[in-house]
Coordinates of C-alpha atoms in Angstrom, one line a residue:
M1 CA 73.3 124.7 91.4
K2 CA 75.5 127.0 93.4
R3 CA 79.1 126.0 92.7
R4 CA 80.4 126.4 96.2
Q5 CA 77.5 124.4 97.6
S6 CA 78.2 121.6 95.2
I7 CA 81.8 121.5 96.3
A8 CA 80.9 121.7 99.9
M9 CA 78.4 118.8 99.8
A10 CA 81.0 116.8 97.8
L11 CA 83.4 117.1 100.7
L12 CA 81.3 117.0 103.8
A13 CA 78.0 115.2 103.1
G14 CA 78.5 112.8 103.0
L15 CA 78.5 113.1 101.5
C16 CA 84.3 110.1 93.8
L17 CA 87.0 111.5 91.6
L18 CA 90.3 110.1 92.7
A19 CA 92.7 112.7 94.1
A20 CA 96.2 112.2 95.2
P21 CA 96.6 111.8 98.9
A22 CA 96.9 115.2 100.5
Y23 CA 99.9 114.1 102.6
A24 CA 102.6 111.4 102.4
Q25 CA 101.8 107.8 102.7
T26 CA 101.6 106.4 106.2
D27 CA 101.1 103.0 107.8
S28 CA 99.5 104.6 110.9
G29 CA 95.9 103.6 109.7
R30 CA 94.9 107.3 110.0
K31 CA 93.3 107.5 106.6
F32 CA 90.2 109.5 105.8
L33 CA 88.1 108.8 102.7
I34 CA 85.7 111.4 101.3
C35 CA 83.3 109.8 98.8
H36 CA 80.5 111.8 97.2
T37 CA 79.1 110.0 94.2
G38 CA 77.9 112.1 91.2
S39 CA 80.0 115.1 92.2
V40 CA 81.1 117.4 89.4
T41 CA 84.0 118.7 91.5
T42 CA 87.4 118.1 90.0
A43 CA 90.6 117.1 91.9
E44 CA 92.0 120.6 91.5
E45 CA 88.8 122.2 92.9
A46 CA 88.6 119.7 95.7
Q47 CA 92.3 119.9 96.8
P48 CA 92.2 123.2 98.8
Y49 CA 89.0 122.0 100.6
I50 CA 90.5 118.6 101.3
D51 CA 93.7 120.2 102.7
G52 CA 91.8 122.7 104.8
F53 CA 89.3 120.3 106.2
G54 CA 91.9 117.6 106.8
G55 CA 94.4 120.0 108.3
Y56 CA 91.8 121.4 110.7
L57 CA 90.8 118.0 112.0
A58 CA 94.4 116.8 112.3
Q59 CA 95.2 119.8 114.4
K60 CA 92.2 119.2 116.7
L61 CA 93.1 115.5 117.0
G62 CA 96.8 116.1 117.6
W63 CA 97.9 114.2 114.5
Q64 CA 101.3 115.2 113.2
D65 CA 101.9 115.9 109.5
G66 CA 103.0 112.8 107.7
T67 CA 101.0 110.5 110.0
W68 CA 97.7 110.7 108.1
E69 CA 96.3 111.1 104.6
V70 CA 93.1 112.0 102.8
K71 CA 91.6 110.7 99.6
F72 CA 88.6 112.1 97.6
E73 CA 86.5 110.0 95.2
N74 CA 83.4 110.9 93.2
Q75 CA 82.7 107.6 91.4
R76 CA 80.9 104.9 93.3
Q77 CA 83.0 102.0 92.1
A78 CA 86.3 103.9 92.8
G79 CA 84.9 104.8 96.3
M80 CA 84.0 101.2 97.0
K81 CA 87.5 100.0 95.9
A82 CA 89.2 102.6 98.1
L83 CA 87.0 101.6 101.1
Q84 CA 88.0 98.0 100.7
E85 CA 91.6 98.2 99.5
W86 CA 93.0 101.6 100.7
A87 CA 91.6 100.8 104.1
P88 CA 90.6 104.1 105.7
S89 CA 89.9 104.5 109.4
F90 CA 87.2 107.2 108.8
A91 CA 85.0 107.9 105.9
A92 CA 82.4 110.3 104.6
L93 CA 80.2 108.1 102.4
S94 CA 76.9 108.1 100.6
L95 CA 74.1 106.5 102.6
G96 CA 73.8 103.8 99.9
I97 CA 77.4 102.8 100.2
F98 CA 77.2 102.7 104.0
L99 CA 74.1 100.4 103.9
E100 CA 75.7 98.1 101.4
Q101 CA 79.1 97.8 103.2
E102 CA 78.1 98.3 106.8
G103 CA 78.5 94.6 107.7
A104 CA 81.4 93.7 105.4
Q105 CA 83.5 96.6 106.4
K106 CA 82.3 96.9 110.0
L107 CA 81.2 100.5 109.4
V108 CA 79.9 102.5 112.4
P109 CA 78.0 105.8 112.0
L110 CA 79.6 108.6 113.9
V111 CA 77.7 111.8 113.2
L112 CA 74.9 113.3 111.1
A113 CA 75.4 116.4 109.0
R114 CA 73.0 119.4 109.5
V115 CA 72.2 121.2 106.3
N116 CA 69.3 123.7 105.9
G117 CA 68.4 123.3 109.5
K118 CA 68.0 119.6 109.6
T119 CA 69.9 116.3 109.7
T120 CA 67.7 114.5 107.2
N121 CA 67.6 114.5 103.4
K122 CA 64.9 113.6 101.0
Y123 CA 64.5 113.1 97.2
Y124 CA 62.1 114.4 94.6
V125 CA 61.1 113.4 91.1
L126 CA 60.5 116.4 88.9
V127 CA 58.7 116.6 85.6
A128 CA 57.6 119.4 83.2
K129 CA 54.3 120.7 84.4
G130 CA 51.4 118.6 83.2
S131 CA 53.5 115.9 81.6
A132 CA 53.0 113.2 84.3
K133 CA 51.1 112.8 87.5
T134 CA 52.6 109.6 89.1
L135 CA 55.6 107.3 88.9
A136 CA 53.4 104.9 86.9
D137 CA 53.2 107.5 84.2
L138 CA 57.0 107.3 83.9
Q139 CA 57.3 103.6 83.3
G140 CA 59.8 103.0 80.5
K141 CA 60.8 106.6 80.4
T142 CA 64.0 108.4 81.2
L143 CA 64.9 109.5 84.7
T144 CA 68.0 111.7 84.8
G145 CA 70.1 112.9 87.8
S146 CA 73.5 112.9 89.4
I147 CA 72.6 110.3 92.1
L148 CA 71.4 107.3 90.0
D149 CA 74.4 105.1 90.3
D150 CA 73.0 102.9 93.1
G151 CA 70.0 101.0 91.8
T152 CA 69.5 99.1 95.1
F153 CA 69.4 102.3 97.2
L154 CA 67.1 103.9 94.7
S155 CA 64.6 101.1 94.7
K156 CA 64.7 100.0 98.4
V157 CA 65.2 103.4 100.2
I158 CA 64.3 106.3 98.0
F159 CA 61.2 104.5 96.4
A160 CA 60.7 102.4 99.6
G161 CA 60.4 99.2 97.6
T162 CA 57.4 100.4 95.6
I163 CA 59.2 100.0 92.3
D164 CA 62.4 98.5 90.9
A165 CA 64.0 101.7 89.6
T166 CA 66.5 99.8 87.4
T167 CA 63.6 98.3 85.3
H168 CA 60.9 100.9 85.8
F169 CA 63.0 103.8 84.3
K170 CA 65.7 104.3 81.8
L171 CA 68.3 105.7 84.2
E172 CA 70.5 108.4 82.8
Q173 CA 73.3 109.4 85.2
T174 CA 74.6 112.9 84.6
K175 CA 77.5 115.1 86.0
R176 CA 75.6 118.2 84.9
P177 CA 72.3 118.0 86.8
L178 CA 71.2 121.6 86.2
R179 CA 71.6 121.2 82.5
A180 CA 69.5 118.0 82.6
I181 CA 66.8 119.6 84.8
R182 CA 66.6 122.4 82.2
K183 CA 65.9 119.8 79.6
V184 CA 63.2 118.3 81.8
A185 CA 61.6 121.7 82.1
Q186 CA 61.7 122.1 78.3
G187 CA 60.2 118.7 77.7
Q188 CA 63.4 117.3 76.2
L189 CA 63.8 114.7 79.0
D190 CA 61.1 112.9 80.9
A191 CA 62.0 113.4 84.6
A192 CA 64.8 114.2 87.1
L193 CA 65.6 112.9 90.5
V194 CA 67.1 115.5 92.9
D195 CA 68.0 115.6 96.6
D196 CA 66.9 118.2 99.0
V197 CA 69.9 120.5 98.6
Q198 CA 69.4 120.5 94.8
F199 CA 65.7 121.0 95.2
Q200 CA 66.1 124.0 97.5
S201 CA 68.6 125.5 95.1
L202 CA 66.2 125.1 92.2
K203 CA 63.5 127.1 94.0
G204 CA 65.5 130.3 93.3
L205 CA 65.7 129.7 89.6
P206 CA 63.1 130.8 87.0
L207 CA 62.9 127.3 85.5
F208 CA 61.3 126.1 88.8
A209 CA 58.0 127.5 87.6
D210 CA 58.0 125.1 84.7
L211 CA 58.5 122.0 86.9
E212 CA 56.3 120.0 89.3
V213 CA 56.9 117.4 91.9
I214 CA 55.2 114.0 91.3
F215 CA 57.1 112.1 94.0
E216 CA 58.6 113.0 97.3
S217 CA 60.5 110.5 99.4
A218 CA 60.4 110.0 103.2
D219 CA 63.1 111.7 105.2
V220 CA 66.3 109.7 105.4
P221 CA 69.3 110.4 107.7
N222 CA 71.9 112.8 106.4
L223 CA 74.9 110.7 107.3
G224 CA 78.0 112.8 108.0
M225 CA 80.8 110.5 109.0
V226 CA 81.5 106.8 109.8
Y227 CA 84.4 105.0 111.3
L228 CA 85.7 101.5 110.6
K229 CA 85.5 99.4 113.7
D230 CA 88.6 97.4 113.1
R231 CA 90.8 100.3 111.9
A232 CA 90.0 103.3 114.1
G233 CA 91.4 103.5 117.6
N234 CA 89.0 104.3 120.5
E235 CA 90.8 107.5 121.4
D236 CA 90.7 108.7 117.8
I237 CA 87.0 107.9 117.5
K238 CA 86.2 109.9 120.5
K239 CA 88.3 112.9 119.5
F240 CA 87.1 112.8 115.8
G241 CA 83.5 112.9 116.8
E242 CA 84.0 115.7 119.3
A243 CA 86.0 117.7 116.7
L244 CA 83.2 117.4 114.2
V245 CA 80.4 118.3 116.6
N246 CA 82.3 121.4 117.8
M247 CA 83.7 122.4 114.4
C248 CA 81.0 124.9 113.5
K249 CA 81.1 126.4 117.0
D250 CA 84.9 127.1 116.8
P251 CA 85.9 130.4 115.2
E252 CA 88.2 128.8 112.7
G253 CA 85.9 125.9 112.0
K254 CA 82.9 128.1 111.7
K255 CA 84.4 129.9 108.7
M256 CA 85.0 126.5 107.1
C257 CA 81.4 125.4 107.8
E258 CA 80.1 128.6 106.2
T259 CA 82.2 128.1 103.1
F260 CA 80.9 124.5 102.9
A261 CA 77.3 125.5 103.5
V262 CA 77.1 123.0 106.3
E263 CA 75.6 124.2 109.6
G264 CA 77.1 121.6 111.8
F265 CA 77.4 117.9 112.8
E266 CA 75.4 116.2 115.5
P267 CA 75.9 113.0 117.5
L268 CA 73.9 110.1 116.1
P269 CA 70.6 109.7 118.0
A270 CA 69.7 106.1 119.1
G271 CA 67.8 104.4 116.3
A272 CA 68.4 107.1 113.7
L273 CA 69.3 104.5 111.0
D274 CA 66.8 101.8 112.0
G275 CA 64.3 102.8 109.4
V276 CA 66.6 102.8 106.4
R277 CA 68.3 99.6 107.6
K278 CA 64.9 97.9 107.6
L279 CA 64.1 99.2 104.1
Y280 CA 67.5 98.1 102.8
K281 CA 67.3 94.5 103.9

């Protein structure tokens, strides 16, 4: 996968390696959590992006230095703990964490992220050509990938309730998805689950010719940002949403968006999450 794209999606998509807060501790409640599970990005790699993205938004929102802080996580459990105990007012979360914690943490979706011309994502199961035809052929076999740490989301949303992923497969989470996919292409592993960004990146690699898709999920929303209803102020919510929507149109923000390989953020259309909420129940 392209390294810059990996870092970009870790920070903005939504979207958990613990990094020190980018700024001093504050009691203002203006805390921003970035949680991208399965990311290979280190704290050192993430820090300049965290500082730049956070600083840009703070400037647009009129937040003074020392009145806000940012935290980056790439492990699901650490991200969940930060959401509950660190108490952010805004967060970039995986769709799975959002669906699980929406009620308990009073999460409200703010914007969708637009990547590769769309605000949706989808998932693919890849196998070596000719090794399997359907998901039934993979029962009891290994499924590898960087996004396998949420069995409920896998089963209910990605596979739409057709299988229980935690029992159907032997799930093998990896921080090196490209290496794992190579092993699938070579017949050393049974199958890999990738998202749309990973899939599009694979198309440009020679190994893609040795792979085939045996499952393609329905489109799901590419959640960009949420706020916590009991922690974010109304004025901050309005300004935060406007800053994100206008970010890639602003000369300074556009450069950042290009670096992040994100094309923009869009207001959430009415009913955009109804389908995945229904699946998740």
